[in-house]
């Protein structure tokens, strides 16, 4: 495997070209038409894959069959960006104002493209390899959309795999965790409607900002006073939007929240309490409330046997010192969880080293790990499809 890494590192210029192009031209979830076209054209240039585009709107599946093996695996990479303004001074910075790749999905896609090229050239496996390039991970839409479009019926696999870079973990090391590895997320929007008016005459208005402020604080009591301290959950109000002027009482206030839980019981408990508090708080201030519930969440569960097998393949490829089992778990979420509900598999982390955390305006994906991630996918393909 060291020889494969060295070979991939010799092609690092190509990897950087793919990565920097995708990074410079970010597209938001379910708007990734140009990114999908770029990925599709790159895959077709390898000349060996059957490529199916438009799976779940912008998803792409590339299939390569070698030999007479009856086993098949799927490897997934995501490619959507975030609605955040990048603050880095890079020659390949985002060219789109307010949109940027600050989670590393550009790197994930590049690693899988590099592995795809290598595997097409070497064909050192026996079976069916399917590569899933997925849109809209950030909004939890992409995996469900591909699944609903018949992903596993049209492109059946025995196991499925994915990876995420992770700042704070040692650069280039691989981390595996059996069982629950990422939390379920529910992204909700609450719209409070009051009665707009002049800021000097509050008695003639019903202020949704005051109602929303009280609701923000009340919601923070849900986890603290209802979820067992032995469990993990968090409710984050990431956006609170109302009004445009200081002397105007707004008609409406909008709160957007991210709810993360690690058990089905806690998820039901937290969401039901949010529903209750929204209605009660709104009524207590004379407002009305609407809740817009997003894609239902799911916990990412790593099949223990598949996780142990993938970790063993990684150890054989990279050495004991570069692979860790009993790896970390996070309250961050991942829509690969929906694929893991349909097919056994595992999701690992690749250390990005000492960098700003994902979703930070100054986060930078470490390009030095591109060949390592690609080599891991080569190892998984060759190890499973012997």
mmCIF file of C-alpha atoms in Angstrom:
data_model
loop_
_atom_site.group_PDB
_atom_site.id
_atom_site.type_symbol
_atom_site.label_atom_id
_atom_site.label_comp_id
_atom_site.label_asym_id
_atom_site.label_seq_id
_atom_site.Cartn_x
_atom_site.Cartn_y
_atom_site.Cartn_z
ATOM 1 C CA UNK A 1 0.000 0.000 0.000
ATOM 2 C CA UNK A 2 2.917 2.365 0.560
ATOM 3 C CA UNK A 3 3.589 1.968 -3.169
ATOM 4 C CA UNK A 4 -0.024 2.987 -3.919
ATOM 5 C CA UNK A 5 0.259 6.060 -1.702
ATOM 6 C CA UNK A 6 3.501 6.989 -3.428
ATOM 7 C CA UNK A 7 1.876 6.538 -6.818
ATOM 8 C CA UNK A 8 -1.092 8.688 -5.767
ATOM 9 C CA UNK A 9 1.283 11.307 -4.370
ATOM 10 C CA UNK A 10 3.034 11.405 -7.750
ATOM 11 C CA UNK A 11 -0.359 12.381 -9.190
ATOM 12 C CA UNK A 12 -0.910 14.981 -6.481
ATOM 13 C CA UNK A 13 -1.013 17.713 -9.103
ATOM 14 C CA UNK A 14 -4.078 16.074 -10.636
ATOM 15 C CA UNK A 15 -5.680 15.672 -7.201
ATOM 16 C CA UNK A 16 -5.038 19.335 -6.409
ATOM 17 C CA UNK A 17 -6.521 20.372 -9.746
ATOM 18 C CA UNK A 18 -9.754 18.460 -9.027
ATOM 19 C CA UNK A 19 -9.888 19.652 -5.424
ATOM 20 C CA UNK A 20 -9.183 23.310 -6.130
ATOM 21 C CA UNK A 21 -11.682 23.441 -8.992
ATOM 22 C CA UNK A 22 -14.467 22.065 -6.799
ATOM 23 C CA UNK A 23 -13.441 24.303 -3.911
ATOM 24 C CA UNK A 24 -13.434 27.411 -6.093
ATOM 25 C CA UNK A 25 -16.884 26.670 -7.541
ATOM 26 C CA UNK A 26 -19.043 25.675 -4.550
ATOM 27 C CA UNK A 27 -22.758 25.007 -4.866
ATOM 28 C CA UNK A 28 -25.375 24.709 -2.149
ATOM 29 C CA UNK A 29 -27.346 21.565 -1.392
ATOM 30 C CA UNK A 30 -29.641 20.458 -4.229
ATOM 31 C CA UNK A 31 -28.191 23.205 -6.423
ATOM 32 C CA UNK A 32 -25.025 21.316 -7.457
ATOM 33 C CA UNK A 33 -25.711 21.061 -11.198
ATOM 34 C CA UNK A 34 -22.248 22.215 -12.311
ATOM 35 C CA UNK A 35 -20.395 20.193 -9.675
ATOM 36 C CA UNK A 36 -22.314 17.062 -10.656
ATOM 37 C CA UNK A 37 -21.495 17.662 -14.324
ATOM 38 C CA UNK A 38 -17.784 18.102 -13.479
ATOM 39 C CA UNK A 39 -17.736 14.839 -11.506
ATOM 40 C CA UNK A 40 -19.608 12.975 -14.244
ATOM 41 C CA UNK A 41 -17.266 14.205 -16.980
ATOM 42 C CA UNK A 42 -14.210 13.308 -14.889
ATOM 43 C CA UNK A 43 -15.503 9.778 -14.277
ATOM 44 C CA UNK A 44 -16.300 9.293 -17.967
ATOM 45 C CA UNK A 45 -12.765 10.407 -18.865
ATOM 46 C CA UNK A 46 -11.415 7.301 -17.086
ATOM 47 C CA UNK A 47 -13.079 5.237 -19.802
ATOM 48 C CA UNK A 48 -13.934 2.190 -17.681
ATOM 49 C CA UNK A 49 -17.013 3.047 -15.640
ATOM 50 C CA UNK A 50 -20.699 2.773 -16.358
ATOM 51 C CA UNK A 51 -21.858 6.203 -15.183
ATOM 52 C CA UNK A 52 -25.443 7.004 -14.246
ATOM 53 C CA UNK A 53 -26.211 10.664 -13.476
ATOM 54 C CA UNK A 54 -29.345 12.259 -12.078
ATOM 55 C CA UNK A 55 -29.873 9.745 -9.267
ATOM 56 C CA UNK A 56 -31.870 11.642 -6.648
ATOM 57 C CA UNK A 57 -31.583 14.816 -8.783
ATOM 58 C CA UNK A 58 -27.811 15.373 -8.794
ATOM 59 C CA UNK A 59 -26.443 12.080 -7.490
ATOM 60 C CA UNK A 60 -24.018 10.048 -9.619
ATOM 61 C CA UNK A 61 -23.298 6.306 -9.539
ATOM 62 C CA UNK A 62 -20.222 4.895 -11.276
ATOM 63 C CA UNK A 63 -19.965 1.120 -11.642
ATOM 64 C CA UNK A 64 -16.912 -0.966 -12.516
ATOM 65 C CA UNK A 65 -17.177 -4.761 -12.783
ATOM 66 C CA UNK A 66 -13.992 -6.844 -12.835
ATOM 67 C CA UNK A 67 -13.715 -10.615 -13.061
ATOM 68 C CA UNK A 68 -16.423 -13.053 -12.046
ATOM 69 C CA UNK A 69 -16.769 -12.205 -8.351
ATOM 70 C CA UNK A 70 -20.325 -11.987 -7.053
ATOM 71 C CA UNK A 71 -19.632 -9.509 -4.232
ATOM 72 C CA UNK A 72 -20.289 -5.787 -4.550
ATOM 73 C CA UNK A 73 -19.538 -2.737 -2.417
ATOM 74 C CA UNK A 74 -20.528 0.908 -2.494
ATOM 75 C CA UNK A 75 -18.265 3.814 -1.558
ATOM 76 C CA UNK A 76 -19.879 7.196 -1.022
ATOM 77 C CA UNK A 77 -18.542 10.770 -1.176
ATOM 78 C CA UNK A 78 -20.533 14.014 -0.774
ATOM 79 C CA UNK A 79 -20.043 17.234 -2.764
ATOM 80 C CA UNK A 80 -22.295 20.066 -1.519
ATOM 81 C CA UNK A 81 -21.098 23.318 0.058
ATOM 82 C CA UNK A 82 -22.301 25.563 2.893
ATOM 83 C CA UNK A 83 -23.965 29.014 3.030
ATOM 84 C CA UNK A 84 -20.914 30.567 4.747
ATOM 85 C CA UNK A 85 -18.514 33.272 3.572
ATOM 86 C CA UNK A 86 -14.967 31.892 3.427
ATOM 87 C CA UNK A 87 -12.341 33.984 5.238
ATOM 88 C CA UNK A 88 -9.206 32.265 3.953
ATOM 89 C CA UNK A 89 -6.507 33.833 1.790
ATOM 90 C CA UNK A 90 -6.012 30.976 -0.679
ATOM 91 C CA UNK A 91 -5.306 31.135 -4.396
ATOM 92 C CA UNK A 92 -8.251 28.775 -4.914
ATOM 93 C CA UNK A 93 -10.770 30.475 -2.598
ATOM 94 C CA UNK A 94 -14.480 30.268 -3.258
ATOM 95 C CA UNK A 95 -15.605 32.412 -6.175
ATOM 96 C CA UNK A 96 -19.190 32.465 -4.882
ATOM 97 C CA UNK A 97 -20.062 35.121 -2.310
ATOM 98 C CA UNK A 98 -21.538 33.586 0.814
ATOM 99 C CA UNK A 99 -21.018 29.995 -0.361
ATOM 100 C CA UNK A 100 -17.991 27.844 0.377
ATOM 101 C CA UNK A 101 -16.639 24.358 0.967
ATOM 102 C CA UNK A 102 -15.935 24.610 4.688
ATOM 103 C CA UNK A 103 -16.645 20.999 5.604
ATOM 104 C CA UNK A 104 -14.291 19.197 3.220
ATOM 105 C CA UNK A 105 -16.798 17.667 0.842
ATOM 106 C CA UNK A 106 -14.575 18.887 -1.990
ATOM 107 C CA UNK A 107 -11.797 16.779 -0.491
ATOM 108 C CA UNK A 108 -14.049 13.755 -0.024
ATOM 109 C CA UNK A 109 -15.035 13.847 -3.695
ATOM 110 C CA UNK A 110 -11.423 14.325 -4.812
ATOM 111 C CA UNK A 111 -10.262 11.294 -2.815
ATOM 112 C CA UNK A 112 -12.917 9.091 -4.366
ATOM 113 C CA UNK A 113 -12.150 10.377 -7.875
ATOM 114 C CA UNK A 114 -8.465 9.590 -7.313
ATOM 115 C CA UNK A 115 -9.297 6.090 -6.090
ATOM 116 C CA UNK A 116 -11.646 5.614 -9.039
ATOM 117 C CA UNK A 117 -8.906 6.483 -11.513
ATOM 118 C CA UNK A 118 -6.373 4.187 -9.835
ATOM 119 C CA UNK A 119 -8.796 1.254 -9.637
ATOM 120 C CA UNK A 120 -9.795 1.697 -13.286
ATOM 121 C CA UNK A 121 -6.135 1.510 -14.291
ATOM 122 C CA UNK A 122 -5.119 -1.427 -12.066
ATOM 123 C CA UNK A 123 -8.351 -3.482 -11.778
ATOM 124 C CA UNK A 124 -6.789 -5.377 -8.893
ATOM 125 C CA UNK A 125 -10.079 -6.715 -7.558
ATOM 126 C CA UNK A 126 -12.742 -9.273 -8.408
ATOM 127 C CA UNK A 127 -16.370 -8.173 -8.161
ATOM 128 C CA UNK A 128 -18.489 -5.062 -8.562
ATOM 129 C CA UNK A 129 -17.397 -1.647 -7.367
ATOM 130 C CA UNK A 130 -19.987 1.120 -7.150
ATOM 131 C CA UNK A 131 -19.082 4.716 -6.369
ATOM 132 C CA UNK A 132 -21.855 6.918 -4.982
ATOM 133 C CA UNK A 133 -21.289 10.667 -5.407
ATOM 134 C CA UNK A 134 -23.978 12.297 -3.311
ATOM 135 C CA UNK A 135 -25.420 15.834 -3.213
ATOM 136 C CA UNK A 136 -27.062 17.661 -0.305
ATOM 137 C CA UNK A 137 -25.477 16.052 2.731
ATOM 138 C CA UNK A 138 -25.591 19.305 4.691
ATOM 139 C CA UNK A 139 -29.388 19.479 4.496
ATOM 140 C CA UNK A 140 -29.932 15.740 5.026
ATOM 141 C CA UNK A 141 -31.670 15.571 1.630
ATOM 142 C CA UNK A 142 -29.151 13.839 -0.601
ATOM 143 C CA UNK A 143 -29.000 10.298 0.744
ATOM 144 C CA UNK A 144 -32.806 10.014 1.133
ATOM 145 C CA UNK A 145 -33.262 11.394 -2.398
ATOM 146 C CA UNK A 146 -30.893 8.829 -3.902
ATOM 147 C CA UNK A 147 -32.471 6.021 -1.873
ATOM 148 C CA UNK A 148 -35.983 7.060 -2.924
ATOM 149 C CA UNK A 149 -34.763 7.053 -6.535
ATOM 150 C CA UNK A 150 -33.965 3.345 -6.170
ATOM 151 C CA UNK A 151 -30.268 3.540 -5.275
ATOM 152 C CA UNK A 152 -29.995 0.113 -3.680
ATOM 153 C CA UNK A 153 -32.487 -1.567 -6.014
ATOM 154 C CA UNK A 154 -30.861 -0.229 -9.186
ATOM 155 C CA UNK A 155 -27.283 -0.487 -7.894
ATOM 156 C CA UNK A 156 -27.267 -3.274 -5.264
ATOM 157 C CA UNK A 157 -24.303 -3.641 -2.929
ATOM 158 C CA UNK A 158 -23.409 -5.965 -0.049
ATOM 159 C CA UNK A 159 -21.748 -3.250 2.056
ATOM 160 C CA UNK A 160 -21.448 0.521 1.926
ATOM 161 C CA UNK A 161 -18.681 2.858 3.170
ATOM 162 C CA UNK A 162 -18.031 6.549 3.717
ATOM 163 C CA UNK A 163 -15.438 8.780 5.357
ATOM 164 C CA UNK A 164 -15.148 12.286 6.791
ATOM 165 C CA UNK A 165 -12.078 14.365 7.422
ATOM 166 C CA UNK A 166 -11.878 15.544 11.026
ATOM 167 C CA UNK A 167 -9.930 18.525 12.391
ATOM 168 C CA UNK A 168 -8.317 17.845 15.745
ATOM 169 C CA UNK A 169 -7.546 14.223 14.911
ATOM 170 C CA UNK A 170 -3.953 13.349 14.035
ATOM 171 C CA UNK A 171 -3.162 14.105 10.394
ATOM 172 C CA UNK A 172 -3.487 11.110 8.097
ATOM 173 C CA UNK A 173 -4.627 8.660 10.788
ATOM 174 C CA UNK A 174 -7.814 6.613 10.409
ATOM 175 C CA UNK A 175 -10.358 6.236 13.212
ATOM 176 C CA UNK A 176 -13.050 3.547 13.450
ATOM 177 C CA UNK A 177 -15.962 3.248 15.899
ATOM 178 C CA UNK A 178 -18.419 0.375 16.249
ATOM 179 C CA UNK A 179 -22.096 1.138 16.805
ATOM 180 C CA UNK A 180 -23.504 4.660 17.030
ATOM 181 C CA UNK A 181 -20.975 7.159 15.673
ATOM 182 C CA UNK A 182 -22.983 10.280 14.735
ATOM 183 C CA UNK A 183 -26.195 11.773 16.095
ATOM 184 C CA UNK A 184 -29.587 12.161 14.467
ATOM 185 C CA UNK A 185 -30.324 15.739 13.401
ATOM 186 C CA UNK A 186 -33.678 17.449 12.944
ATOM 187 C CA UNK A 187 -33.524 20.880 11.331
ATOM 188 C CA UNK A 188 -36.678 22.836 12.188
ATOM 189 C CA UNK A 189 -37.945 26.327 11.521
ATOM 190 C CA UNK A 190 -40.376 28.159 13.817
ATOM 191 C CA UNK A 191 -42.248 31.248 12.600
ATOM 192 C CA UNK A 192 -43.825 33.433 15.294
ATOM 193 C CA UNK A 193 -46.422 35.931 14.134
ATOM 194 C CA UNK A 194 -47.401 38.907 16.244
ATOM 195 C CA UNK A 195 -48.632 42.359 15.309
ATOM 196 C CA UNK A 196 -46.205 44.829 13.805
ATOM 197 C CA UNK A 197 -46.060 48.442 14.883
ATOM 198 C CA UNK A 198 -44.102 51.529 15.827
ATOM 199 C CA UNK A 199 -41.323 51.053 18.326
ATOM 200 C CA UNK A 200 -42.611 53.986 20.409
ATOM 201 C CA UNK A 201 -46.051 52.404 20.800
ATOM 202 C CA UNK A 202 -45.506 48.797 21.979
ATOM 203 C CA UNK A 203 -48.977 48.720 23.536
ATOM 204 C CA UNK A 204 -50.447 48.747 20.026
ATOM 205 C CA UNK A 205 -48.331 45.840 18.849
ATOM 206 C CA UNK A 206 -47.543 42.218 19.738
ATOM 207 C CA UNK A 207 -43.807 41.754 19.655
ATOM 208 C CA UNK A 208 -42.652 38.375 18.224
ATOM 209 C CA UNK A 209 -39.037 39.222 19.067
ATOM 210 C CA UNK A 210 -39.824 39.186 22.794
ATOM 211 C CA UNK A 211 -41.775 35.966 22.368
ATOM 212 C CA UNK A 212 -38.901 34.452 20.371
ATOM 213 C CA UNK A 213 -36.331 35.524 22.943
ATOM 214 C CA UNK A 214 -38.298 33.820 25.691
ATOM 215 C CA UNK A 215 -38.672 30.727 23.518
ATOM 216 C CA UNK A 216 -34.906 30.523 22.921
ATOM 217 C CA UNK A 217 -34.238 30.461 26.652
ATOM 218 C CA UNK A 218 -37.088 28.037 27.399
ATOM 219 C CA UNK A 219 -35.864 25.572 24.791
ATOM 220 C CA UNK A 220 -32.461 25.451 26.468
ATOM 221 C CA UNK A 221 -34.107 23.813 29.474
ATOM 222 C CA UNK A 222 -35.245 20.771 27.486
ATOM 223 C CA UNK A 223 -31.945 18.902 27.395
ATOM 224 C CA UNK A 224 -30.768 20.160 30.794
ATOM 225 C CA UNK A 225 -33.921 19.123 32.640
ATOM 226 C CA UNK A 226 -35.370 16.260 30.593
ATOM 227 C CA UNK A 227 -32.576 14.246 28.973
ATOM 228 C CA UNK A 228 -30.604 11.931 31.222
ATOM 229 C CA UNK A 229 -27.101 13.284 31.953
ATOM 230 C CA UNK A 230 -25.827 9.855 30.858
ATOM 231 C CA UNK A 231 -27.043 10.562 27.308
ATOM 232 C CA UNK A 232 -26.042 13.195 24.768
ATOM 233 C CA UNK A 233 -28.313 15.730 23.084
ATOM 234 C CA UNK A 234 -28.202 19.384 22.081
ATOM 235 C CA UNK A 235 -30.606 21.985 20.700
ATOM 236 C CA UNK A 236 -28.946 24.884 18.886
ATOM 237 C CA UNK A 237 -30.812 27.982 17.696
ATOM 238 C CA UNK A 238 -28.572 28.933 14.803
ATOM 239 C CA UNK A 239 -30.678 31.724 13.324
ATOM 240 C CA UNK A 240 -33.098 34.286 14.804
ATOM 241 C CA UNK A 241 -34.382 36.675 12.168
ATOM 242 C CA UNK A 242 -36.870 39.515 12.618
ATOM 243 C CA UNK A 243 -37.308 43.059 11.388
ATOM 244 C CA UNK A 244 -35.020 45.499 9.608
ATOM 245 C CA UNK A 245 -35.164 48.684 11.692
ATOM 246 C CA UNK A 246 -34.623 49.511 15.356
ATOM 247 C CA UNK A 247 -37.762 51.631 15.620
ATOM 248 C CA UNK A 248 -40.129 49.060 14.112
ATOM 249 C CA UNK A 249 -41.758 46.156 15.919
ATOM 250 C CA UNK A 250 -41.659 43.261 13.483
ATOM 251 C CA UNK A 251 -44.698 41.341 12.355
ATOM 252 C CA UNK A 252 -42.901 37.989 12.393
ATOM 253 C CA UNK A 253 -39.811 36.363 13.853
ATOM 254 C CA UNK A 254 -38.183 33.219 12.455
ATOM 255 C CA UNK A 255 -36.072 30.804 14.482
ATOM 256 C CA UNK A 256 -34.071 28.030 12.842
ATOM 257 C CA UNK A 257 -32.788 25.240 15.014
ATOM 258 C CA UNK A 258 -30.682 22.111 14.895
ATOM 259 C CA UNK A 259 -31.752 19.294 17.229
ATOM 260 C CA UNK A 260 -29.275 16.457 17.793
ATOM 261 C CA UNK A 261 -29.987 13.274 19.707
ATOM 262 C CA UNK A 262 -28.416 9.836 20.011
ATOM 263 C CA UNK A 263 -31.391 7.600 20.870
ATOM 264 C CA UNK A 264 -34.890 7.248 19.444
ATOM 265 C CA UNK A 265 -36.370 7.824 22.899
ATOM 266 C CA UNK A 266 -34.487 11.080 23.448
ATOM 267 C CA UNK A 267 -35.310 12.259 19.947
ATOM 268 C CA UNK A 268 -39.031 11.800 20.557
ATOM 269 C CA UNK A 269 -38.800 13.418 23.988
ATOM 270 C CA UNK A 270 -36.871 16.493 22.811
ATOM 271 C CA UNK A 271 -38.973 17.101 19.701
ATOM 272 C CA UNK A 272 -42.256 16.743 21.594
ATOM 273 C CA UNK A 273 -41.033 19.225 24.205
ATOM 274 C CA UNK A 274 -40.074 21.700 21.496
ATOM 275 C CA UNK A 275 -43.554 21.407 20.007
ATOM 276 C CA UNK A 276 -45.109 22.001 23.433
ATOM 277 C CA UNK A 277 -42.925 24.982 24.328
ATOM 278 C CA UNK A 278 -43.355 26.659 20.953
ATOM 279 C CA UNK A 279 -47.137 26.679 21.280
ATOM 280 C CA UNK A 280 -47.198 27.604 24.966
ATOM 281 C CA UNK A 281 -44.623 30.369 24.684
ATOM 282 C CA UNK A 282 -46.298 31.838 21.614
ATOM 283 C CA UNK A 283 -49.703 31.856 23.265
ATOM 284 C CA UNK A 284 -48.349 33.414 26.461
ATOM 285 C CA UNK A 285 -47.166 36.433 24.448
ATOM 286 C CA UNK A 286 -50.254 36.654 22.263
ATOM 287 C CA UNK A 287 -48.512 35.333 19.139
ATOM 288 C CA UNK A 288 -49.290 32.445 16.835
ATOM 289 C CA UNK A 289 -46.689 29.874 15.823
ATOM 290 C CA UNK A 290 -45.976 27.598 12.882
ATOM 291 C CA UNK A 291 -43.415 24.786 12.994
ATOM 292 C CA UNK A 292 -41.829 23.640 9.748
ATOM 293 C CA UNK A 293 -40.244 20.247 10.384
ATOM 294 C CA UNK A 294 -37.394 19.198 8.092
ATOM 295 C CA UNK A 295 -36.120 15.783 7.036
ATOM 296 C CA UNK A 296 -36.521 13.395 10.017
ATOM 297 C CA UNK A 297 -33.167 12.543 11.556
ATOM 298 C CA UNK A 298 -31.336 9.238 11.925
ATOM 299 C CA UNK A 299 -28.429 8.055 14.056
ATOM 300 C CA UNK A 300 -25.426 6.836 12.040
ATOM 301 C CA UNK A 301 -24.839 3.249 13.140
ATOM 302 C CA UNK A 302 -21.660 1.402 12.142
ATOM 303 C CA UNK A 303 -22.124 -2.339 11.767
ATOM 304 C CA UNK A 304 -19.602 -3.860 14.231
ATOM 305 C CA UNK A 305 -18.446 -6.670 11.936
ATOM 306 C CA UNK A 306 -18.024 -4.378 8.915
ATOM 307 C CA UNK A 307 -16.191 -1.836 11.083
ATOM 308 C CA UNK A 308 -13.741 -4.425 12.394
ATOM 309 C CA UNK A 309 -13.148 -5.742 8.881
ATOM 310 C CA UNK A 310 -12.539 -2.250 7.445
ATOM 311 C CA UNK A 311 -10.186 -1.402 10.317
ATOM 312 C CA UNK A 312 -8.225 -4.619 9.727
ATOM 313 C CA UNK A 313 -7.892 -3.817 6.017
ATOM 314 C CA UNK A 314 -6.659 -0.333 6.975
ATOM 315 C CA UNK A 315 -4.109 -1.790 9.413
ATOM 316 C CA UNK A 316 -2.777 -4.113 6.742
ATOM 317 C CA UNK A 317 -2.489 -1.197 4.355
ATOM 318 C CA UNK A 318 -1.161 1.568 6.608
ATOM 319 C CA UNK A 319 0.268 -0.159 9.684
ATOM 320 C CA UNK A 320 -0.981 -0.508 13.257
ATOM 321 C CA UNK A 321 0.298 2.919 14.273
ATOM 322 C CA UNK A 322 -1.918 4.689 11.745
ATOM 323 C CA UNK A 323 -5.253 3.063 12.608
ATOM 324 C CA UNK A 324 -7.320 3.527 15.750
ATOM 325 C CA UNK A 325 -10.367 1.543 16.843
ATOM 326 C CA UNK A 326 -12.688 2.744 19.608
ATOM 327 C CA UNK A 327 -12.548 6.054 17.783
ATOM 328 C CA UNK A 328 -14.535 9.175 18.638
ATOM 329 C CA UNK A 329 -18.275 9.765 18.410
ATOM 330 C CA UNK A 330 -19.828 13.145 17.654
ATOM 331 C CA UNK A 331 -23.118 14.970 18.042
ATOM 332 C CA UNK A 332 -22.587 16.176 14.502
ATOM 333 C CA UNK A 333 -24.847 14.426 12.022
ATOM 334 C CA UNK A 334 -24.489 12.665 8.711
ATOM 335 C CA UNK A 335 -27.125 11.645 6.182
ATOM 336 C CA UNK A 336 -25.034 8.588 5.315
ATOM 337 C CA UNK A 337 -27.021 7.266 8.302
ATOM 338 C CA UNK A 338 -29.926 6.674 5.917
ATOM 339 C CA UNK A 339 -27.738 4.490 3.702
ATOM 340 C CA UNK A 340 -26.580 2.556 6.763
ATOM 341 C CA UNK A 341 -30.235 1.893 7.609
ATOM 342 C CA UNK A 342 -30.634 0.165 4.234
ATOM 343 C CA UNK A 343 -27.284 -1.589 3.959
ATOM 344 C CA UNK A 344 -24.651 -2.676 6.468
ATOM 345 C CA UNK A 345 -21.409 -0.738 6.403
ATOM 346 C CA UNK A 346 -19.205 1.667 8.288
ATOM 347 C CA UNK A 347 -18.224 5.344 8.435
ATOM 348 C CA UNK A 348 -14.732 6.343 9.540
ATOM 349 C CA UNK A 349 -12.780 9.523 10.198
ATOM 350 C CA UNK A 350 -9.518 10.666 8.615
ATOM 351 C CA UNK A 351 -7.490 13.104 10.694
ATOM 352 C CA UNK A 352 -7.166 16.583 9.164
ATOM 353 C CA UNK A 353 -4.577 17.633 11.741
ATOM 354 C CA UNK A 354 -4.504 20.917 13.642
ATOM 355 C CA UNK A 355 -6.941 23.114 11.723
ATOM 356 C CA UNK A 356 -10.021 25.208 12.353
ATOM 357 C CA UNK A 357 -13.073 23.034 12.828
ATOM 358 C CA UNK A 358 -15.480 22.282 9.995
ATOM 359 C CA UNK A 359 -18.071 25.015 9.306
ATOM 360 C CA UNK A 360 -15.615 27.679 10.554
ATOM 361 C CA UNK A 361 -14.959 30.501 8.027
ATOM 362 C CA UNK A 362 -11.206 29.774 8.258
ATOM 363 C CA UNK A 363 -11.384 25.982 8.023
ATOM 364 C CA UNK A 364 -8.955 24.569 5.440
ATOM 365 C CA UNK A 365 -9.009 21.003 4.141
ATOM 366 C CA UNK A 366 -5.490 19.573 4.411
ATOM 367 C CA UNK A 367 -4.512 18.524 0.879
ATOM 368 C CA UNK A 368 -1.741 16.317 2.252
ATOM 369 C CA UNK A 369 -4.381 13.753 3.269
ATOM 370 C CA UNK A 370 -5.852 13.451 -0.233
ATOM 371 C CA UNK A 371 -3.565 10.545 -1.296
ATOM 372 C CA UNK A 372 -4.125 8.798 2.049
ATOM 373 C CA UNK A 373 -7.899 8.930 1.751
ATOM 374 C CA UNK A 374 -7.717 7.739 -1.843
ATOM 375 C CA UNK A 375 -5.404 4.891 -0.834
ATOM 376 C CA UNK A 376 -7.885 3.853 1.878
ATOM 377 C CA UNK A 377 -10.627 3.523 -0.722
ATOM 378 C CA UNK A 378 -8.304 1.470 -2.919
ATOM 379 C CA UNK A 379 -7.560 -0.770 0.060
ATOM 380 C CA UNK A 380 -11.275 -1.202 0.835
ATOM 381 C CA UNK A 381 -12.091 -2.100 -2.776
ATOM 382 C CA UNK A 382 -9.216 -4.550 -3.096
ATOM 383 C CA UNK A 383 -9.718 -5.953 0.404
ATOM 384 C CA UNK A 384 -13.438 -6.639 0.112
ATOM 385 C CA UNK A 385 -13.403 -7.720 -3.511
ATOM 386 C CA UNK A 386 -10.553 -10.199 -3.379
#
